[in-house]
């Protein structure tokens, strides 16, 4: 069974910051998380949709690719099915995506908002 992330951030320093996003909930500091941990918002969405949480996380994420989480449960991960980085809000709903590379951190710019998500699109700063 894959464990679910805790809502409190680890004691480590932030790995990146999200700024300028029209969806205010995704702005802020993000911390690296291990791939064996499922984002809280992701699990929440799976449960609402009646999807198996662990199976869905294994299908969409890479088993050795770390992801990023904010203290409010917003998260960023690389989706293996569409090769995009996804920035999801604390409710688990997708907000912004950007094409990316599995072997690189999320791109700093070029993010696009999904339907109904307010602009401007986010800008990331790596720490």
PDB file of N, CA and C in Angstrom, residues 20-78:
ATOM      1  N   UNK A  20       2.572  34.068  -8.852  1.00  0.00           N
ATOM      2  CA  UNK A  20       1.782  34.761  -9.886  1.00  0.00           C
ATOM      3  C   UNK A  20       0.637  33.962 -10.466  1.00  0.00           C
ATOM      4  N   UNK A  21       0.310  32.805  -9.931  1.00  0.00           N
ATOM      5  CA  UNK A  21      -0.799  32.016 -10.481  1.00  0.00           C
ATOM      6  C   UNK A  21      -2.131  32.691 -10.151  1.00  0.00           C
ATOM      7  N   UNK A  22      -3.038  32.695 -11.109  1.00  0.00           N
ATOM      8  CA  UNK A  22      -4.365  33.244 -10.888  1.00  0.00           C
ATOM      9  C   UNK A  22      -5.150  32.485  -9.838  1.00  0.00           C
ATOM     10  N   UNK A  23      -4.882  31.200  -9.693  1.00  0.00           N
ATOM     11  CA  UNK A  23      -5.480  30.391  -8.640  1.00  0.00           C
ATOM     12  C   UNK A  23      -4.586  30.538  -7.416  1.00  0.00           C
ATOM     13  N   UNK A  24      -4.977  31.417  -6.501  1.00  0.00           N
ATOM     14  CA  UNK A  24      -4.134  31.791  -5.364  1.00  0.00           C
ATOM     15  C   UNK A  24      -3.717  30.598  -4.510  1.00  0.00           C
ATOM     16  N   UNK A  25      -4.536  29.580  -4.432  1.00  0.00           N
ATOM     17  CA  UNK A  25      -4.237  28.428  -3.578  1.00  0.00           C
ATOM     18  C   UNK A  25      -2.966  27.691  -3.969  1.00  0.00           C
ATOM     19  N   UNK A  26      -2.508  27.835  -5.203  1.00  0.00           N
ATOM     20  CA  UNK A  26      -1.303  27.111  -5.621  1.00  0.00           C
ATOM     21  C   UNK A  26      -0.032  27.938  -5.493  1.00  0.00           C
ATOM     22  N   UNK A  27      -0.143  29.181  -5.095  1.00  0.00           N
ATOM     23  CA  UNK A  27       1.044  30.019  -4.900  1.00  0.00           C
ATOM     24  C   UNK A  27       1.695  29.695  -3.567  1.00  0.00           C
ATOM     25  N   UNK A  28       3.025  29.639  -3.554  1.00  0.00           N
ATOM     26  CA  UNK A  28       3.735  29.418  -2.304  1.00  0.00           C
ATOM     27  C   UNK A  28       4.864  28.428  -2.431  1.00  0.00           C
ATOM     28  N   UNK A  29       5.363  27.992  -1.278  1.00  0.00           N
ATOM     29  CA  UNK A  29       6.507  27.082  -1.202  1.00  0.00           C
ATOM     30  C   UNK A  29       6.059  25.637  -1.387  1.00  0.00           C
ATOM     31  N   UNK A  30       6.863  24.879  -2.118  1.00  0.00           N
ATOM     32  CA  UNK A  30       6.622  23.454  -2.352  1.00  0.00           C
ATOM     33  C   UNK A  30       7.847  22.671  -1.903  1.00  0.00           C
ATOM     34  N   UNK A  31       7.602  21.511  -1.303  1.00  0.00           N
ATOM     35  CA  UNK A  31       8.632  20.664  -0.737  1.00  0.00           C
ATOM     36  C   UNK A  31       8.685  19.341  -1.497  1.00  0.00           C
ATOM     37  N   UNK A  32       9.881  18.790  -1.665  1.00  0.00           N
ATOM     38  CA  UNK A  32      10.025  17.498  -2.337  1.00  0.00           C
ATOM     39  C   UNK A  32       9.410  16.381  -1.503  1.00  0.00           C
ATOM     40  N   UNK A  33       8.765  15.445  -2.193  1.00  0.00           N
ATOM     41  CA  UNK A  33       8.163  14.281  -1.558  1.00  0.00           C
ATOM     42  C   UNK A  33       8.625  13.024  -2.283  1.00  0.00           C
ATOM     43  N   UNK A  34       8.656  11.929  -1.571  1.00  0.00           N
ATOM     44  CA  UNK A  34       9.056  10.651  -2.137  1.00  0.00           C
ATOM     45  C   UNK A  34       7.934  10.083  -3.011  1.00  0.00           C
ATOM     46  N   UNK A  35       8.283   9.352  -4.076  1.00  0.00           N
ATOM     47  CA  UNK A  35       7.268   8.822  -4.987  1.00  0.00           C
ATOM     48  C   UNK A  35       6.359   7.777  -4.355  1.00  0.00           C
ATOM     49  N   UNK A  36       6.772   7.179  -3.261  1.00  0.00           N
ATOM     50  CA  UNK A  36       5.936   6.165  -2.609  1.00  0.00           C
ATOM     51  C   UNK A  36       4.798   6.785  -1.808  1.00  0.00           C
ATOM     52  N   UNK A  37       4.797   8.102  -1.667  1.00  0.00           N
ATOM     53  CA  UNK A  37       3.747   8.816  -0.930  1.00  0.00           C
ATOM     54  C   UNK A  37       2.775   9.413  -1.936  1.00  0.00           C
ATOM     55  N   UNK A  38       1.492   9.225  -1.700  1.00  0.00           N
ATOM     56  CA  UNK A  38       0.454   9.762  -2.583  1.00  0.00           C
ATOM     57  C   UNK A  38       0.032  11.139  -2.085  1.00  0.00           C
ATOM     58  N   UNK A  39      -0.047  12.140  -2.968  1.00  0.00           N
ATOM     59  CA  UNK A  39      -0.532  13.453  -2.536  1.00  0.00           C
ATOM     60  C   UNK A  39      -1.943  13.363  -1.951  1.00  0.00           C
ATOM     61  N   UNK A  40      -2.175  14.105  -0.890  1.00  0.00           N
ATOM     62  CA  UNK A  40      -3.483  14.102  -0.227  1.00  0.00           C
ATOM     63  C   UNK A  40      -4.592  14.492  -1.199  1.00  0.00           C
ATOM     64  N   UNK A  41      -4.379  15.560  -1.968  1.00  0.00           N
ATOM     65  CA  UNK A  41      -5.392  16.005  -2.923  1.00  0.00           C
ATOM     66  C   UNK A  41      -5.654  14.975  -4.010  1.00  0.00           C
ATOM     67  N   UNK A  42      -4.606  14.292  -4.441  1.00  0.00           N
ATOM     68  CA  UNK A  42      -4.747  13.239  -5.440  1.00  0.00           C
ATOM     69  C   UNK A  42      -5.624  12.123  -4.896  1.00  0.00           C
ATOM     70  N   UNK A  43      -5.329  11.697  -3.667  1.00  0.00           N
ATOM     71  CA  UNK A  43      -6.123  10.644  -3.031  1.00  0.00           C
ATOM     72  C   UNK A  43      -7.575  11.080  -2.874  1.00  0.00           C
ATOM     73  N   UNK A  44      -7.772  12.340  -2.500  1.00  0.00           N
ATOM     74  CA  UNK A  44      -9.121  12.884  -2.333  1.00  0.00           C
ATOM     75  C   UNK A  44      -9.916  12.781  -3.642  1.00  0.00           C
ATOM     76  N   UNK A  45      -9.285  13.159  -4.748  1.00  0.00           N
ATOM     77  CA  UNK A  45      -9.949  13.088  -6.048  1.00  0.00           C
ATOM     78  C   UNK A  45     -10.263  11.639  -6.421  1.00  0.00           C
ATOM     79  N   UNK A  46      -9.304  10.746  -6.205  1.00  0.00           N
ATOM     80  CA  UNK A  46      -9.533   9.330  -6.516  1.00  0.00           C
ATOM     81  C   UNK A  46     -10.724   8.783  -5.733  1.00  0.00           C
ATOM     82  N   UNK A  47     -10.788   9.100  -4.464  1.00  0.00           N
ATOM     83  CA  UNK A  47     -11.893   8.622  -3.634  1.00  0.00           C
ATOM     84  C   UNK A  47     -13.221   9.167  -4.135  1.00  0.00           C
ATOM     85  N   UNK A  48     -13.259  10.462  -4.473  1.00  0.00           N
ATOM     86  CA  UNK A  48     -14.490  11.066  -5.000  1.00  0.00           C
ATOM     87  C   UNK A  48     -14.931  10.409  -6.304  1.00  0.00           C
ATOM     88  N   UNK A  49     -13.943  10.022  -7.132  1.00  0.00           N
ATOM     89  CA  UNK A  49     -14.247   9.421  -8.430  1.00  0.00           C
ATOM     90  C   UNK A  49     -14.422   7.904  -8.346  1.00  0.00           C
ATOM     91  N   UNK A  50     -14.222   7.346  -7.129  1.00  0.00           N
ATOM     92  CA  UNK A  50     -14.317   5.904  -6.887  1.00  0.00           C
ATOM     93  C   UNK A  50     -13.237   5.129  -7.648  1.00  0.00           C
ATOM     94  N   UNK A  51     -12.036   5.741  -7.734  1.00  0.00           N
ATOM     95  CA  UNK A  51     -10.874   5.085  -8.324  1.00  0.00           C
ATOM     96  C   UNK A  51     -10.009   4.538  -7.189  1.00  0.00           C
ATOM     97  N   UNK A  52      -9.300   3.459  -7.441  1.00  0.00           N
ATOM     98  CA  UNK A  52      -8.359   2.933  -6.476  1.00  0.00           C
ATOM     99  C   UNK A  52      -7.171   3.902  -6.385  1.00  0.00           C
ATOM    100  N   UNK A  53      -6.920   4.425  -5.197  1.00  0.00           N
ATOM    101  CA  UNK A  53      -5.891   5.453  -5.012  1.00  0.00           C
ATOM    102  C   UNK A  53      -4.504   4.951  -5.401  1.00  0.00           C
ATOM    103  N   UNK A  54      -4.089   3.824  -4.830  1.00  0.00           N
ATOM    104  CA  UNK A  54      -2.739   3.317  -5.092  1.00  0.00           C
ATOM    105  C   UNK A  54      -2.532   2.950  -6.556  1.00  0.00           C
ATOM    106  N   UNK A  55      -3.500   2.263  -7.129  1.00  0.00           N
ATOM    107  CA  UNK A  55      -3.394   1.856  -8.532  1.00  0.00           C
ATOM    108  C   UNK A  55      -3.317   3.071  -9.455  1.00  0.00           C
ATOM    109  N   UNK A  56      -4.135   4.066  -9.194  1.00  0.00           N
ATOM    110  CA  UNK A  56      -4.155   5.262 -10.040  1.00  0.00           C
ATOM    111  C   UNK A  56      -2.846   6.031  -9.916  1.00  0.00           C
ATOM    112  N   UNK A  57      -2.327   6.157  -8.697  1.00  0.00           N
ATOM    113  CA  UNK A  57      -1.044   6.850  -8.507  1.00  0.00           C
ATOM    114  C   UNK A  57       0.076   6.111  -9.229  1.00  0.00           C
ATOM    115  N   UNK A  58       0.112   4.786  -9.138  1.00  0.00           N
ATOM    116  CA  UNK A  58       1.148   4.005  -9.836  1.00  0.00           C
ATOM    117  C   UNK A  58       1.013   4.150 -11.351  1.00  0.00           C
ATOM    118  N   UNK A  59      -0.216   4.246 -11.844  1.00  0.00           N
ATOM    119  CA  UNK A  59      -0.440   4.362 -13.286  1.00  0.00           C
ATOM    120  C   UNK A  59      -0.022   5.731 -13.820  1.00  0.00           C
ATOM    121  N   UNK A  60      -0.217   6.791 -13.030  1.00  0.00           N
ATOM    122  CA  UNK A  60       0.042   8.148 -13.508  1.00  0.00           C
ATOM    123  C   UNK A  60       1.427   8.690 -13.161  1.00  0.00           C
ATOM    124  N   UNK A  61       2.043   8.176 -12.105  1.00  0.00           N
ATOM    125  CA  UNK A  61       3.341   8.703 -11.690  1.00  0.00           C
ATOM    126  C   UNK A  61       4.431   7.659 -11.941  1.00  0.00           C
ATOM    127  N   UNK A  62       5.678   8.102 -11.870  1.00  0.00           N
ATOM    128  CA  UNK A  62       6.809   7.187 -12.008  1.00  0.00           C
ATOM    129  C   UNK A  62       7.252   6.725 -10.630  1.00  0.00           C
ATOM    130  N   UNK A  63       7.601   5.455 -10.484  1.00  0.00           N
ATOM    131  CA  UNK A  63       7.942   4.930  -9.162  1.00  0.00           C
ATOM    132  C   UNK A  63       9.210   5.530  -8.549  1.00  0.00           C
ATOM    133  N   UNK A  64      10.037   6.187  -9.374  1.00  0.00           N
ATOM    134  CA  UNK A  64      11.268   6.778  -8.835  1.00  0.00           C
ATOM    135  C   UNK A  64      11.334   8.291  -9.023  1.00  0.00           C
ATOM    136  N   UNK A  65      10.217   8.920  -9.379  1.00  0.00           N
ATOM    137  CA  UNK A  65      10.198  10.361  -9.619  1.00  0.00           C
ATOM    138  C   UNK A  65       9.573  11.084  -8.432  1.00  0.00           C
ATOM    139  N   UNK A  66      10.369  11.897  -7.758  1.00  0.00           N
ATOM    140  CA  UNK A  66       9.851  12.670  -6.641  1.00  0.00           C
ATOM    141  C   UNK A  66       8.907  13.757  -7.145  1.00  0.00           C
ATOM    142  N   UNK A  67       8.036  14.200  -6.286  1.00  0.00           N
ATOM    143  CA  UNK A  67       7.056  15.225  -6.614  1.00  0.00           C
ATOM    144  C   UNK A  67       7.118  16.305  -5.547  1.00  0.00           C
ATOM    145  N   UNK A  68       6.283  17.336  -5.668  1.00  0.00           N
ATOM    146  CA  UNK A  68       6.361  18.508  -4.804  1.00  0.00           C
ATOM    147  C   UNK A  68       5.004  18.763  -4.157  1.00  0.00           C
ATOM    148  N   UNK A  69       5.039  19.193  -2.886  1.00  0.00           N
ATOM    149  CA  UNK A  69       3.801  19.445  -2.160  1.00  0.00           C
ATOM    150  C   UNK A  69       3.903  20.734  -1.353  1.00  0.00           C
ATOM    151  N   UNK A  70       2.819  21.509  -1.356  1.00  0.00           N
ATOM    152  CA  UNK A  70       2.719  22.704  -0.518  1.00  0.00           C
ATOM    153  C   UNK A  70       2.041  22.328   0.795  1.00  0.00           C
ATOM    154  N   UNK A  71       2.170  23.186   1.775  1.00  0.00           N
ATOM    155  CA  UNK A  71       1.563  22.912   3.080  1.00  0.00           C
ATOM    156  C   UNK A  71       0.046  22.806   3.014  1.00  0.00           C
ATOM    157  N   UNK A  72      -0.579  23.411   1.990  1.00  0.00           N
ATOM    158  CA  UNK A  72      -2.044  23.351   1.873  1.00  0.00           C
ATOM    159  C   UNK A  72      -2.517  22.175   1.016  1.00  0.00           C
ATOM    160  N   UNK A  73      -1.632  21.248   0.685  1.00  0.00           N
ATOM    161  CA  UNK A  73      -1.902  20.042  -0.105  1.00  0.00           C
ATOM    162  C   UNK A  73      -1.935  20.257  -1.615  1.00  0.00           C
ATOM    163  N   UNK A  74      -1.640  21.463  -2.111  1.00  0.00           N
ATOM    164  CA  UNK A  74      -1.422  21.622  -3.550  1.00  0.00           C
ATOM    165  C   UNK A  74      -0.186  20.794  -3.899  1.00  0.00           C
ATOM    166  N   UNK A  75      -0.088  20.320  -5.135  1.00  0.00           N
ATOM    167  CA  UNK A  75       1.053  19.470  -5.481  1.00  0.00           C
ATOM    168  C   UNK A  75       1.385  19.567  -6.954  1.00  0.00           C
ATOM    169  N   UNK A  76       2.622  19.185  -7.274  1.00  0.00           N
ATOM    170  CA  UNK A  76       3.142  19.184  -8.640  1.00  0.00           C
ATOM    171  C   UNK A  76       3.759  17.808  -8.876  1.00  0.00           C
ATOM    172  N   UNK A  77       3.371  17.175  -9.969  1.00  0.00           N
ATOM    173  CA  UNK A  77       3.963  15.869 -10.286  1.00  0.00           C
ATOM    174  C   UNK A  77       4.051  15.704 -11.800  1.00  0.00           C
ATOM    175  N   UNK A  78       4.927  14.783 -12.225  1.00  0.00           N
ATOM    176  CA  UNK A  78       5.084  14.485 -13.645  1.00  0.00           C
ATOM    177  C   UNK A  78       4.167  13.321 -13.991  1.00  0.00           C
TER     178      UNK A  78
END
